[in-house]
mmCIF file of C-alpha atoms in Angstrom:
data_model
loop_
_atom_site.group_PDB
_atom_site.id
_atom_site.type_symbol
_atom_site.label_atom_id
_atom_site.label_comp_id
_atom_site.label_asym_id
_atom_site.label_seq_id
_atom_site.Cartn_x
_atom_site.Cartn_y
_atom_site.Cartn_z
ATOM 1 C CA UNK A 9 -16.602 109.837 -95.651
ATOM 2 C CA UNK A 10 -18.581 111.370 -92.613
ATOM 3 C CA UNK A 11 -20.890 114.665 -94.238
ATOM 4 C CA UNK A 12 -22.520 115.843 -90.973
ATOM 5 C CA UNK A 13 -22.624 117.421 -87.895
ATOM 6 C CA UNK A 14 -24.634 117.709 -85.291
ATOM 7 C CA UNK A 15 -24.621 119.700 -82.000
ATOM 8 C CA UNK A 16 -26.392 120.061 -79.225
ATOM 9 C CA UNK A 17 -27.197 123.605 -76.737
ATOM 10 C CA UNK A 18 -28.774 122.419 -73.589
ATOM 11 C CA UNK A 19 -29.896 125.615 -72.512
ATOM 12 C CA UNK A 20 -33.216 126.429 -72.424
ATOM 13 C CA UNK A 21 -35.686 130.230 -70.738
ATOM 14 C CA UNK A 22 -38.655 127.322 -69.977
ATOM 15 C CA UNK A 23 -38.088 123.280 -69.090
ATOM 16 C CA UNK A 24 -40.921 121.954 -71.435
ATOM 17 C CA UNK A 25 -43.534 119.367 -69.336
ATOM 18 C CA UNK A 26 -42.798 116.146 -71.898
ATOM 19 C CA UNK A 27 -39.421 116.921 -72.953
ATOM 20 C CA UNK A 28 -36.721 114.953 -72.289
ATOM 21 C CA UNK A 29 -33.652 115.413 -74.367
ATOM 22 C CA UNK A 30 -30.093 116.355 -72.571
ATOM 23 C CA UNK A 31 -31.180 120.421 -71.079
ATOM 24 C CA UNK A 32 -30.548 123.089 -68.656
ATOM 25 C CA UNK A 33 -32.833 126.200 -67.558
ATOM 26 C CA UNK A 34 -30.406 128.730 -68.511
ATOM 27 C CA UNK A 35 -30.138 131.587 -65.353
ATOM 28 C CA UNK A 36 -27.113 131.983 -64.462
ATOM 29 C CA UNK A 37 -25.172 128.983 -66.211
ATOM 30 C CA UNK A 38 -21.425 128.794 -67.462
ATOM 31 C CA UNK A 39 -23.084 129.214 -70.595
ATOM 32 C CA UNK A 40 -19.655 131.600 -72.624
ATOM 33 C CA UNK A 41 -17.324 129.041 -70.673
ATOM 34 C CA UNK A 42 -19.445 125.697 -72.057
ATOM 35 C CA UNK A 43 -19.363 127.020 -75.953
ATOM 36 C CA UNK A 44 -15.498 127.144 -75.052
ATOM 37 C CA UNK A 45 -15.622 123.590 -74.204
ATOM 38 C CA UNK A 46 -17.612 122.262 -77.571
ATOM 39 C CA UNK A 47 -14.962 124.192 -79.393
ATOM 40 C CA UNK A 48 -11.867 122.469 -77.652
ATOM 41 C CA UNK A 49 -13.700 119.427 -78.791
ATOM 42 C CA UNK A 50 -14.858 119.966 -82.027
ATOM 43 C CA UNK A 51 -10.874 120.640 -82.686
ATOM 44 C CA UNK A 52 -9.736 117.827 -81.245
ATOM 45 C CA UNK A 53 -13.038 115.430 -83.044
ATOM 46 C CA UNK A 54 -11.980 116.754 -85.960
ATOM 47 C CA UNK A 55 -7.932 116.715 -85.539
ATOM 48 C CA UNK A 56 -8.053 112.918 -84.403
ATOM 49 C CA UNK A 57 -11.271 112.518 -86.657
ATOM 50 C CA UNK A 58 -10.344 113.292 -90.311
ATOM 51 C CA UNK A 59 -12.138 111.366 -92.703
ATOM 52 C CA UNK A 60 -14.820 114.083 -93.426
ATOM 53 C CA UNK A 61 -16.362 117.249 -95.731
ATOM 54 C CA UNK A 62 -19.298 118.504 -94.528
ATOM 55 C CA UNK A 63 -22.402 118.734 -96.070
ATOM 56 C CA UNK A 64 -24.916 119.095 -93.058
ATOM 57 C CA UNK A 65 -24.939 120.752 -89.594
ATOM 58 C CA UNK A 66 -27.863 120.807 -86.858
ATOM 59 C CA UNK A 67 -27.645 122.672 -83.844
ATOM 60 C CA UNK A 68 -30.728 121.164 -81.865
ATOM 61 C CA UNK A 69 -31.164 121.380 -77.807
ATOM 62 C CA UNK A 70 -32.190 122.654 -75.850
ATOM 63 C CA UNK A 71 -33.259 125.939 -77.030
ATOM 64 C CA UNK A 72 -30.138 127.131 -79.508
ATOM 65 C CA UNK A 73 -31.958 130.407 -79.582
ATOM 66 C CA UNK A 74 -32.048 131.358 -75.847
ATOM 67 C CA UNK A 75 -28.362 132.364 -76.302
ATOM 68 C CA UNK A 76 -27.979 135.766 -76.755
ATOM 69 C CA UNK A 77 -26.058 137.772 -79.890
ATOM 70 C CA UNK A 78 -22.426 137.767 -79.113
ATOM 71 C CA UNK A 79 -23.392 134.222 -77.955
ATOM 72 C CA UNK A 80 -24.917 132.360 -80.449
ATOM 73 C CA UNK A 81 -22.194 134.783 -83.095
ATOM 74 C CA UNK A 82 -19.348 133.570 -81.021
ATOM 75 C CA UNK A 83 -20.392 130.523 -81.358
ATOM 76 C CA UNK A 84 -21.352 130.000 -85.106
ATOM 77 C CA UNK A 85 -18.563 131.024 -85.688
ATOM 78 C CA UNK A 86 -16.539 129.068 -84.499
ATOM 79 C CA UNK A 87 -18.958 126.293 -86.310
ATOM 80 C CA UNK A 88 -17.738 127.536 -89.755
ATOM 81 C CA UNK A 89 -13.829 127.958 -88.659
ATOM 82 C CA UNK A 90 -13.877 124.535 -87.240
ATOM 83 C CA UNK A 91 -16.482 122.249 -89.770
ATOM 84 C CA UNK A 92 -17.412 124.812 -91.993
ATOM 85 C CA UNK A 93 -17.014 125.007 -95.706
ATOM 86 C CA UNK A 94 -17.654 125.529 -99.434
ATOM 87 C CA UNK A 95 -19.228 121.771 -99.185
ATOM 88 C CA UNK A 96 -21.050 122.975 -96.254
ATOM 89 C CA UNK A 97 -25.302 122.257 -98.356
ATOM 90 C CA UNK A 98 -27.111 123.221 -95.375
ATOM 91 C CA UNK A 99 -27.447 124.927 -91.909
ATOM 92 C CA UNK A 100 -30.530 124.058 -89.132
ATOM 93 C CA UNK A 101 -30.808 125.337 -86.021
ATOM 94 C CA UNK A 102 -33.541 124.989 -83.503
ATOM 95 C CA UNK A 103 -34.899 128.192 -83.130
ATOM 96 C CA UNK A 104 -38.046 128.448 -80.125
ATOM 97 C CA UNK A 105 -40.234 132.003 -81.418
ATOM 98 C CA UNK A 106 -40.407 133.738 -78.577
ATOM 99 C CA UNK A 107 -36.408 134.244 -78.617
ATOM 100 C CA UNK A 108 -35.614 133.886 -82.608
ATOM 101 C CA UNK A 109 -35.753 138.747 -82.776
ATOM 102 C CA UNK A 110 -34.737 140.198 -85.841
ATOM 103 C CA UNK A 111 -31.323 140.541 -84.673
ATOM 104 C CA UNK A 112 -30.041 137.057 -83.485
ATOM 105 C CA UNK A 113 -31.659 135.867 -87.817
ATOM 106 C CA UNK A 114 -29.490 138.894 -88.851
ATOM 107 C CA UNK A 115 -26.863 136.456 -86.538
ATOM 108 C CA UNK A 116 -28.109 133.304 -87.778
ATOM 109 C CA UNK A 117 -28.354 134.901 -91.641
ATOM 110 C CA UNK A 118 -24.870 136.202 -91.576
ATOM 111 C CA UNK A 119 -23.125 133.175 -90.171
ATOM 112 C CA UNK A 120 -24.337 130.424 -92.807
ATOM 113 C CA UNK A 121 -27.528 129.161 -91.408
ATOM 114 C CA UNK A 122 -30.038 128.124 -94.293
ATOM 115 C CA UNK A 123 -32.089 126.565 -92.578
ATOM 116 C CA UNK A 124 -34.197 126.830 -89.584
ATOM 117 C CA UNK A 125 -36.325 124.549 -86.989
ATOM 118 C CA UNK A 126 -38.814 126.130 -85.744
ATOM 119 C CA UNK A 127 -40.633 124.268 -82.417
ATOM 120 C CA UNK A 128 -43.867 125.675 -82.517
ATOM 121 C CA UNK A 129 -46.233 122.166 -81.587
ATOM 122 C CA UNK A 130 -49.326 123.595 -81.730
ATOM 123 C CA UNK A 131 -50.912 127.128 -82.289
ATOM 124 C CA UNK A 132 -53.621 127.011 -79.079
ATOM 125 C CA UNK A 133 -52.717 128.890 -76.269
ATOM 126 C CA UNK A 134 -55.437 127.050 -74.071
ATOM 127 C CA UNK A 135 -52.476 123.656 -75.384
ATOM 128 C CA UNK A 136 -49.152 125.959 -75.354
ATOM 129 C CA UNK A 137 -49.289 125.946 -72.159
ATOM 130 C CA UNK A 138 -50.006 123.196 -71.021
ATOM 131 C CA UNK A 139 -47.132 122.140 -73.555
ATOM 132 C CA UNK A 140 -45.515 124.704 -70.657
ATOM 133 C CA UNK A 141 -44.281 126.428 -74.306
ATOM 134 C CA UNK A 142 -44.081 130.941 -73.423
ATOM 135 C CA UNK A 143 -44.373 131.642 -76.856
ATOM 136 C CA UNK A 144 -47.779 132.788 -78.946
ATOM 137 C CA UNK A 145 -49.321 132.634 -81.753
ATOM 138 C CA UNK A 146 -48.599 135.622 -83.388
ATOM 139 C CA UNK A 147 -44.227 134.688 -82.408
ATOM 140 C CA UNK A 148 -44.877 132.338 -84.939
ATOM 141 C CA UNK A 149 -46.114 134.901 -87.570
ATOM 142 C CA UNK A 150 -43.378 137.387 -86.859
ATOM 143 C CA UNK A 151 -40.596 135.142 -86.252
ATOM 144 C CA UNK A 152 -41.453 132.753 -89.823
ATOM 145 C CA UNK A 153 -42.282 136.652 -91.138
ATOM 146 C CA UNK A 154 -38.069 137.808 -90.354
ATOM 147 C CA UNK A 155 -36.947 134.968 -91.786
ATOM 148 C CA UNK A 156 -38.166 135.294 -94.583
ATOM 149 C CA UNK A 157 -37.595 139.091 -94.515
ATOM 150 C CA UNK A 158 -33.806 138.346 -94.082
ATOM 151 C CA UNK A 159 -33.817 136.135 -96.827
ATOM 152 C CA UNK A 160 -34.769 132.365 -95.180
ATOM 153 C CA UNK A 161 -36.868 130.496 -96.503
ATOM 154 C CA UNK A 162 -35.517 126.500 -96.075
ATOM 155 C CA UNK A 163 -37.565 126.129 -92.517
ATOM 156 C CA UNK A 164 -39.525 123.524 -90.498
ATOM 157 C CA UNK A 165 -42.184 123.668 -88.783
ATOM 158 C CA UNK A 166 -43.101 121.636 -85.822
ATOM 159 C CA UNK A 167 -46.042 120.418 -84.608
ATOM 160 C CA UNK A 168 -47.263 117.458 -82.513
ATOM 161 C CA UNK A 169 -50.937 115.184 -81.654
ATOM 162 C CA UNK A 170 -52.054 112.998 -78.802
ATOM 163 C CA UNK A 171 -51.648 116.115 -75.946
ATOM 164 C CA UNK A 172 -53.958 116.277 -73.925
ATOM 165 C CA UNK A 173 -57.446 118.687 -74.241
ATOM 166 C CA UNK A 174 -56.087 118.125 -77.833
ATOM 167 C CA UNK A 175 -59.413 117.777 -79.643
ATOM 168 C CA UNK A 176 -59.368 116.587 -83.355
ATOM 169 C CA UNK A 177 -61.024 120.820 -84.300
ATOM 170 C CA UNK A 178 -57.802 121.594 -82.918
ATOM 171 C CA UNK A 179 -54.709 120.018 -84.460
ATOM 172 C CA UNK A 180 -57.382 120.427 -88.080
ATOM 173 C CA UNK A 181 -56.743 123.948 -86.416
ATOM 174 C CA UNK A 182 -52.793 123.968 -86.486
ATOM 175 C CA UNK A 183 -52.676 122.096 -90.198
ATOM 176 C CA UNK A 184 -53.897 124.917 -91.246
ATOM 177 C CA UNK A 185 -52.725 127.587 -89.437
ATOM 178 C CA UNK A 186 -48.919 126.149 -90.502
ATOM 179 C CA UNK A 187 -49.156 125.302 -94.386
ATOM 180 C CA UNK A 188 -51.119 130.160 -93.660
ATOM 181 C CA UNK A 189 -47.679 130.274 -92.891
ATOM 182 C CA UNK A 190 -46.366 128.772 -96.020
ATOM 183 C CA UNK A 191 -42.949 127.433 -94.694
ATOM 184 C CA UNK A 192 -41.525 123.985 -97.205
ATOM 185 C CA UNK A 193 -40.898 121.257 -94.212
ATOM 186 C CA UNK A 194 -43.132 120.266 -92.064
ATOM 187 C CA UNK A 195 -42.345 118.221 -88.936
ATOM 188 C CA UNK A 196 -44.974 116.340 -87.183
ATOM 189 C CA UNK A 197 -44.730 114.156 -83.695
ATOM 190 C CA UNK A 198 -47.415 111.307 -81.778
ATOM 191 C CA UNK A 199 -46.563 112.819 -78.668
ATOM 192 C CA UNK A 200 -44.406 109.949 -75.770
ATOM 193 C CA UNK A 201 -44.833 110.003 -72.462
ATOM 194 C CA UNK A 202 -41.010 110.076 -71.890
ATOM 195 C CA UNK A 203 -39.626 108.974 -67.704
ATOM 196 C CA UNK A 204 -37.524 112.584 -66.003
ATOM 197 C CA UNK A 205 -40.234 114.889 -67.418
ATOM 198 C CA UNK A 206 -43.085 116.669 -65.867
ATOM 199 C CA UNK A 207 -46.094 114.778 -67.868
ATOM 200 C CA UNK A 208 -44.079 111.547 -67.248
ATOM 201 C CA UNK A 209 -44.429 112.753 -63.364
ATOM 202 C CA UNK A 210 -48.222 113.559 -64.017
ATOM 203 C CA UNK A 211 -49.271 110.287 -65.979
ATOM 204 C CA UNK A 212 -47.900 108.501 -62.433
ATOM 205 C CA UNK A 213 -50.474 110.350 -60.514
ATOM 206 C CA UNK A 214 -53.669 109.513 -63.614
ATOM 207 C CA UNK A 215 -53.757 113.662 -63.376
ATOM 208 C CA UNK A 216 -52.823 113.220 -67.749
ATOM 209 C CA UNK A 217 -55.775 112.635 -69.781
ATOM 210 C CA UNK A 218 -54.569 112.055 -73.255
ATOM 211 C CA UNK A 219 -56.612 111.568 -76.541
ATOM 212 C CA UNK A 220 -57.814 107.346 -77.109
ATOM 213 C CA UNK A 221 -55.280 106.337 -79.464
ATOM 214 C CA UNK A 222 -58.713 105.949 -82.447
ATOM 215 C CA UNK A 223 -59.090 109.810 -81.763
ATOM 216 C CA UNK A 224 -54.841 110.035 -82.661
ATOM 217 C CA UNK A 225 -54.399 107.945 -85.331
ATOM 218 C CA UNK A 226 -57.478 109.762 -87.006
ATOM 219 C CA UNK A 227 -55.139 112.781 -86.612
ATOM 220 C CA UNK A 228 -52.706 111.305 -88.360
ATOM 221 C CA UNK A 229 -54.704 109.981 -91.809
ATOM 222 C CA UNK A 230 -55.851 113.749 -91.225
ATOM 223 C CA UNK A 231 -52.530 115.311 -91.273
ATOM 224 C CA UNK A 232 -50.710 112.781 -94.356
ATOM 225 C CA UNK A 233 -54.242 113.534 -96.438
ATOM 226 C CA UNK A 234 -54.581 117.540 -96.248
ATOM 227 C CA UNK A 235 -50.521 118.098 -96.293
ATOM 228 C CA UNK A 236 -50.178 115.342 -100.079
ATOM 229 C CA UNK A 237 -53.510 117.615 -101.762
ATOM 230 C CA UNK A 238 -51.290 121.200 -100.196
ATOM 231 C CA UNK A 239 -48.273 118.898 -102.270
ATOM 232 C CA UNK A 240 -46.556 117.840 -99.390
ATOM 233 C CA UNK A 241 -44.650 114.456 -99.787
ATOM 234 C CA UNK A 242 -44.902 111.907 -96.995
ATOM 235 C CA UNK A 243 -40.475 111.491 -96.886
ATOM 236 C CA UNK A 244 -40.541 110.079 -92.854
ATOM 237 C CA UNK A 245 -43.018 108.606 -91.112
ATOM 238 C CA UNK A 246 -43.468 112.082 -89.676
ATOM 239 C CA UNK A 247 -41.797 114.522 -91.681
ATOM 240 C CA UNK A 248 -43.435 115.961 -94.611
ATOM 241 C CA UNK A 249 -41.642 118.519 -97.277
ATOM 242 C CA UNK A 250 -42.576 120.234 -100.923
ATOM 243 C CA UNK A 251 -40.022 118.394 -103.116
ATOM 244 C CA UNK A 252 -36.693 119.143 -103.509
ATOM 245 C CA UNK A 253 -37.105 120.457 -99.377
ATOM 246 C CA UNK A 254 -36.227 117.415 -96.872
ATOM 247 C CA UNK A 255 -34.018 117.670 -94.237
ATOM 248 C CA UNK A 256 -30.535 116.643 -95.767
ATOM 249 C CA UNK A 257 -29.323 115.776 -92.438
ATOM 250 C CA UNK A 258 -32.342 114.400 -90.863
ATOM 251 C CA UNK A 259 -31.696 111.968 -93.705
ATOM 252 C CA UNK A 260 -28.286 111.036 -93.060
ATOM 253 C CA UNK A 261 -29.345 109.436 -89.873
ATOM 254 C CA UNK A 262 -32.274 107.907 -91.349
ATOM 255 C CA UNK A 263 -29.727 106.673 -94.484
ATOM 256 C CA UNK A 264 -28.057 105.782 -90.954
ATOM 257 C CA UNK A 265 -24.844 107.012 -92.430
ATOM 258 C CA UNK A 266 -22.007 107.977 -89.946
ATOM 259 C CA UNK A 267 -22.002 111.218 -87.882
ATOM 260 C CA UNK A 268 -19.781 114.122 -85.237
ATOM 261 C CA UNK A 269 -22.377 114.732 -82.111
ATOM 262 C CA UNK A 270 -20.564 117.624 -80.250
ATOM 263 C CA UNK A 271 -21.712 118.866 -76.981
ATOM 264 C CA UNK A 272 -23.372 117.875 -73.600
ATOM 265 C CA UNK A 273 -25.118 114.590 -74.140
ATOM 266 C CA UNK A 274 -24.804 114.758 -77.790
ATOM 267 C CA UNK A 275 -24.880 110.967 -78.684
ATOM 268 C CA UNK A 276 -22.128 110.945 -82.067
ATOM 269 C CA UNK A 277 -20.789 107.701 -85.086
ATOM 270 C CA UNK A 278 -17.888 107.139 -86.545
ATOM 271 C CA UNK A 279 -15.243 104.901 -86.993
ATOM 272 C CA UNK A 280 -18.114 102.559 -86.668
ATOM 273 C CA UNK A 281 -18.477 103.244 -83.040
ATOM 274 C CA UNK A 282 -21.637 104.767 -81.709
ATOM 275 C CA UNK A 283 -20.175 106.640 -79.074
ATOM 276 C CA UNK A 284 -21.753 109.241 -75.981
ATOM 277 C CA UNK A 285 -21.471 111.926 -73.804
ATOM 278 C CA UNK A 286 -21.866 112.855 -70.943
ATOM 279 C CA UNK A 287 -24.939 115.055 -69.803
ATOM 280 C CA UNK A 288 -24.247 117.629 -66.974
ATOM 281 C CA UNK A 289 -22.185 120.511 -67.823
ATOM 282 C CA UNK A 290 -19.537 120.585 -65.163
ATOM 283 C CA UNK A 291 -18.738 116.322 -66.259
ATOM 284 C CA UNK A 292 -18.816 117.405 -69.203
ATOM 285 C CA UNK A 293 -17.124 120.442 -69.246
ATOM 286 C CA UNK A 294 -13.761 118.831 -67.400
ATOM 287 C CA UNK A 295 -13.409 115.558 -69.815
ATOM 288 C CA UNK A 296 -12.892 118.072 -72.212
ATOM 289 C CA UNK A 297 -10.033 118.960 -70.111
ATOM 290 C CA UNK A 298 -8.438 116.346 -68.259
ATOM 291 C CA UNK A 299 -9.081 113.916 -71.572
ATOM 292 C CA UNK A 300 -9.968 115.793 -74.510
ATOM 293 C CA UNK A 301 -13.338 114.249 -75.093
ATOM 294 C CA UNK A 302 -16.828 114.108 -73.147
ATOM 295 C CA UNK A 303 -17.179 109.711 -73.602
ATOM 296 C CA UNK A 304 -18.270 107.762 -71.423
ATOM 297 C CA UNK A 305 -19.659 105.248 -73.435
ATOM 298 C CA UNK A 306 -18.164 103.783 -76.557
ATOM 299 C CA UNK A 307 -20.293 100.971 -78.373
ATOM 300 C CA UNK A 308 -18.545 99.666 -81.362
ATOM 301 C CA UNK A 309 -20.759 98.403 -84.091
ATOM 302 C CA UNK A 310 -21.244 94.938 -84.777
ATOM 303 C CA UNK A 311 -21.850 94.452 -88.499
ATOM 304 C CA UNK A 312 -25.366 92.224 -87.119
ATOM 305 C CA UNK A 313 -26.580 96.060 -85.042
ATOM 306 C CA UNK A 314 -25.848 98.289 -88.238
ATOM 307 C CA UNK A 315 -27.767 95.609 -90.895
ATOM 308 C CA UNK A 316 -30.638 96.345 -87.832
ATOM 309 C CA UNK A 317 -30.504 99.377 -88.495
ATOM 310 C CA UNK A 318 -29.624 99.739 -91.378
ATOM 311 C CA UNK A 319 -32.954 97.728 -91.359
ATOM 312 C CA UNK A 320 -35.656 99.917 -89.128
ATOM 313 C CA UNK A 321 -34.002 103.447 -89.924
ATOM 314 C CA UNK A 322 -34.362 103.060 -93.102
ATOM 315 C CA UNK A 323 -37.933 102.043 -93.326
ATOM 316 C CA UNK A 324 -39.065 104.713 -92.393
ATOM 317 C CA UNK A 325 -38.823 106.861 -95.143
ATOM 318 C CA UNK A 326 -41.273 106.755 -98.000
ATOM 319 C CA UNK A 327 -39.134 104.842 -100.175
ATOM 320 C CA UNK A 328 -37.787 102.698 -97.755
ATOM 321 C CA UNK A 329 -34.873 100.488 -98.352
ATOM 322 C CA UNK A 330 -33.200 98.876 -101.776
ATOM 323 C CA UNK A 331 -31.296 95.761 -101.296
ATOM 324 C CA UNK A 332 -28.803 97.061 -104.069
ATOM 325 C CA UNK A 333 -27.695 99.701 -101.797
ATOM 326 C CA UNK A 334 -27.724 97.046 -98.323
ATOM 327 C CA UNK A 335 -25.906 93.800 -100.392
ATOM 328 C CA UNK A 336 -22.990 97.612 -100.785
ATOM 329 C CA UNK A 337 -22.712 98.129 -97.589
ATOM 330 C CA UNK A 338 -23.223 94.546 -95.847
ATOM 331 C CA UNK A 339 -22.730 91.810 -99.178
ATOM 332 C CA UNK A 340 -25.466 90.167 -98.607
ATOM 333 C CA UNK A 341 -29.774 90.178 -99.051
ATOM 334 C CA UNK A 342 -31.807 92.133 -96.775
ATOM 335 C CA UNK A 343 -33.687 89.461 -98.675
ATOM 336 C CA UNK A 344 -32.259 86.805 -97.831
ATOM 337 C CA UNK A 345 -31.138 87.703 -94.187
ATOM 338 C CA UNK A 346 -34.227 88.767 -93.085
ATOM 339 C CA UNK A 347 -36.459 86.540 -94.633
ATOM 340 C CA UNK A 348 -38.859 84.965 -92.488
ATOM 341 C CA UNK A 349 -40.050 88.243 -90.610
ATOM 342 C CA UNK A 350 -40.326 90.052 -94.284
ATOM 343 C CA UNK A 351 -42.911 87.578 -95.391
ATOM 344 C CA UNK A 352 -44.959 87.666 -91.948
ATOM 345 C CA UNK A 353 -45.351 91.423 -92.342
ATOM 346 C CA UNK A 354 -45.669 91.494 -96.304
ATOM 347 C CA UNK A 355 -48.656 88.814 -94.696
ATOM 348 C CA UNK A 356 -49.962 91.525 -92.710
ATOM 349 C CA UNK A 357 -50.117 94.380 -95.209
ATOM 350 C CA UNK A 358 -47.305 96.298 -92.918
ATOM 351 C CA UNK A 359 -44.006 96.810 -95.813
ATOM 352 C CA UNK A 360 -44.408 95.539 -99.691
ATOM 353 C CA UNK A 361 -42.222 95.173 -102.230
ATOM 354 C CA UNK A 362 -41.566 97.044 -105.084
ATOM 355 C CA UNK A 363 -38.106 96.870 -107.488
ATOM 356 C CA UNK A 364 -35.592 96.372 -104.897
ATOM 357 C CA UNK A 365 -36.915 98.110 -102.632
ATOM 358 C CA UNK A 366 -38.599 97.366 -99.997
ATOM 359 C CA UNK A 367 -40.782 100.883 -97.839
ATOM 360 C CA UNK A 368 -43.535 100.230 -95.079
ATOM 361 C CA UNK A 369 -47.017 100.304 -96.735
ATOM 362 C CA UNK A 370 -49.910 102.934 -95.110
ATOM 363 C CA UNK A 371 -51.729 100.344 -93.080
ATOM 364 C CA UNK A 372 -47.879 99.837 -92.113
ATOM 365 C CA UNK A 373 -46.542 103.647 -91.368
ATOM 366 C CA UNK A 374 -48.567 103.711 -87.870
ATOM 367 C CA UNK A 375 -47.875 100.301 -86.373
ATOM 368 C CA UNK A 376 -43.909 101.569 -87.574
ATOM 369 C CA UNK A 377 -42.293 99.745 -83.851
ATOM 370 C CA UNK A 378 -44.210 96.515 -84.350
ATOM 371 C CA UNK A 379 -42.735 96.215 -87.967
ATOM 372 C CA UNK A 380 -39.182 97.874 -86.861
ATOM 373 C CA UNK A 381 -39.377 95.233 -84.029
ATOM 374 C CA UNK A 382 -39.137 92.189 -85.982
ATOM 375 C CA UNK A 383 -35.637 92.722 -86.952
ATOM 376 C CA UNK A 384 -34.689 92.748 -84.308
ATOM 377 C CA UNK A 385 -32.179 89.697 -82.508
ATOM 378 C CA UNK A 386 -33.003 88.133 -86.385
ATOM 379 C CA UNK A 387 -29.613 85.250 -85.417
ATOM 380 C CA UNK A 388 -27.277 85.122 -89.146
ATOM 381 C CA UNK A 389 -26.615 82.038 -90.969
#
C-alpha cells in the first residue's frame, strides 16, 4: 500500500546558482491559483488511486516558506483535508532560514508539520553569496531556535561541499556550526553542476573554479568521521542521523516504494507506473483544469527496471539490500540475477555481503554511482 506523498512548491524569492529543480521567481506569479490547482490534483489523485494510507508527507521546492502566512496556512489546510490522517508519522517542510519567520513556524506547527528540512549549505557569507543564497548564519540560528521554541525539534540541516572557493577549513567550520545547533539530522551533498543553472553557464565559460577531487574526497571523509564521533549514524550515502531520526520519507524512495507526486514538475510512482507532471505553471494549471491530471509522461515500469531500481536505490542505504526482501518482491535472488556484477564489485572491495544483505563498503561509498551502473542493463536468463 502506498504510504508517501511529495508536494512541490516551485516559488523562490531568489534563484540559487546551482539549483536545477523546477522553480520560478515568485514575484507576480499566480500563487493562489496554483495552490488551488494543487488541491484539485490531490483530490483527483486520491479519488483515482484509492489504495493508500499516508505515513509521510514532504513539501519541497522551490521554497515552500516563500509563501505568505495565509498562503501557507491555506495550502497546509488543503493537504491535511485531502491527505492528512492520524497515520501520518512524519510531515516535513523544506525551509529557507531568511523566510522562515516565527509566524510561519507557528502556522507550520498548527497544521501538524513535525519536521523541518533547512537549506543552510554553508555558514560563510562569501560562499553563500557565490551560491546565490540570501540568508546569513544568524538567520540559521534564529530559525532553529524559534522552531524548537514552537515545539518542532525534528530538524535536518543541509550542507554542501566541493563548492567554488571552499577550503577544508571552511567545510570543517560549517560542520562544527551545524553540530552546535543540536539538530538530529544532517544531509551533506557534493556540488553537482547541472544544466540550465548559473554554475553550468560559468563552467562552460571556464569561470567556475572548483576544489580538486582529492580535496572533495577529504571533505567527505572528514564529514563521516566527525559526525560518527558525535553520534550521527550514516544511514545513507549523504544522510546522517541520531538513531531514531532518520528521514522516514526519503527511506520510502530508497526502499523503492510507491508515492504520490503533486505539483508542477513533480514525479510520482503509483500502481507500477512512473508519471511526470508538467513543469511550467500555466501548462500545469491548464492540464488540471482540462483533464484533471497534469501528466506529460507515463512510464509503466517493467520488472527488469524495478529490480535495477531496487539495487541502486537500496545500495544507497548503509544497511544495503536484503535478499529476502528482493525475493519477496520479485521471486528470485539478487545473488542469482546479478551474480557477475556482484562478484566484480566484491573483488574490487566496493561491495560486501553479510547475512543475506548486500551493501557498499567504506571504499565503495564515494564510488556509489560507478557501482550502481553495474546493475543496469543486465540480461535476465
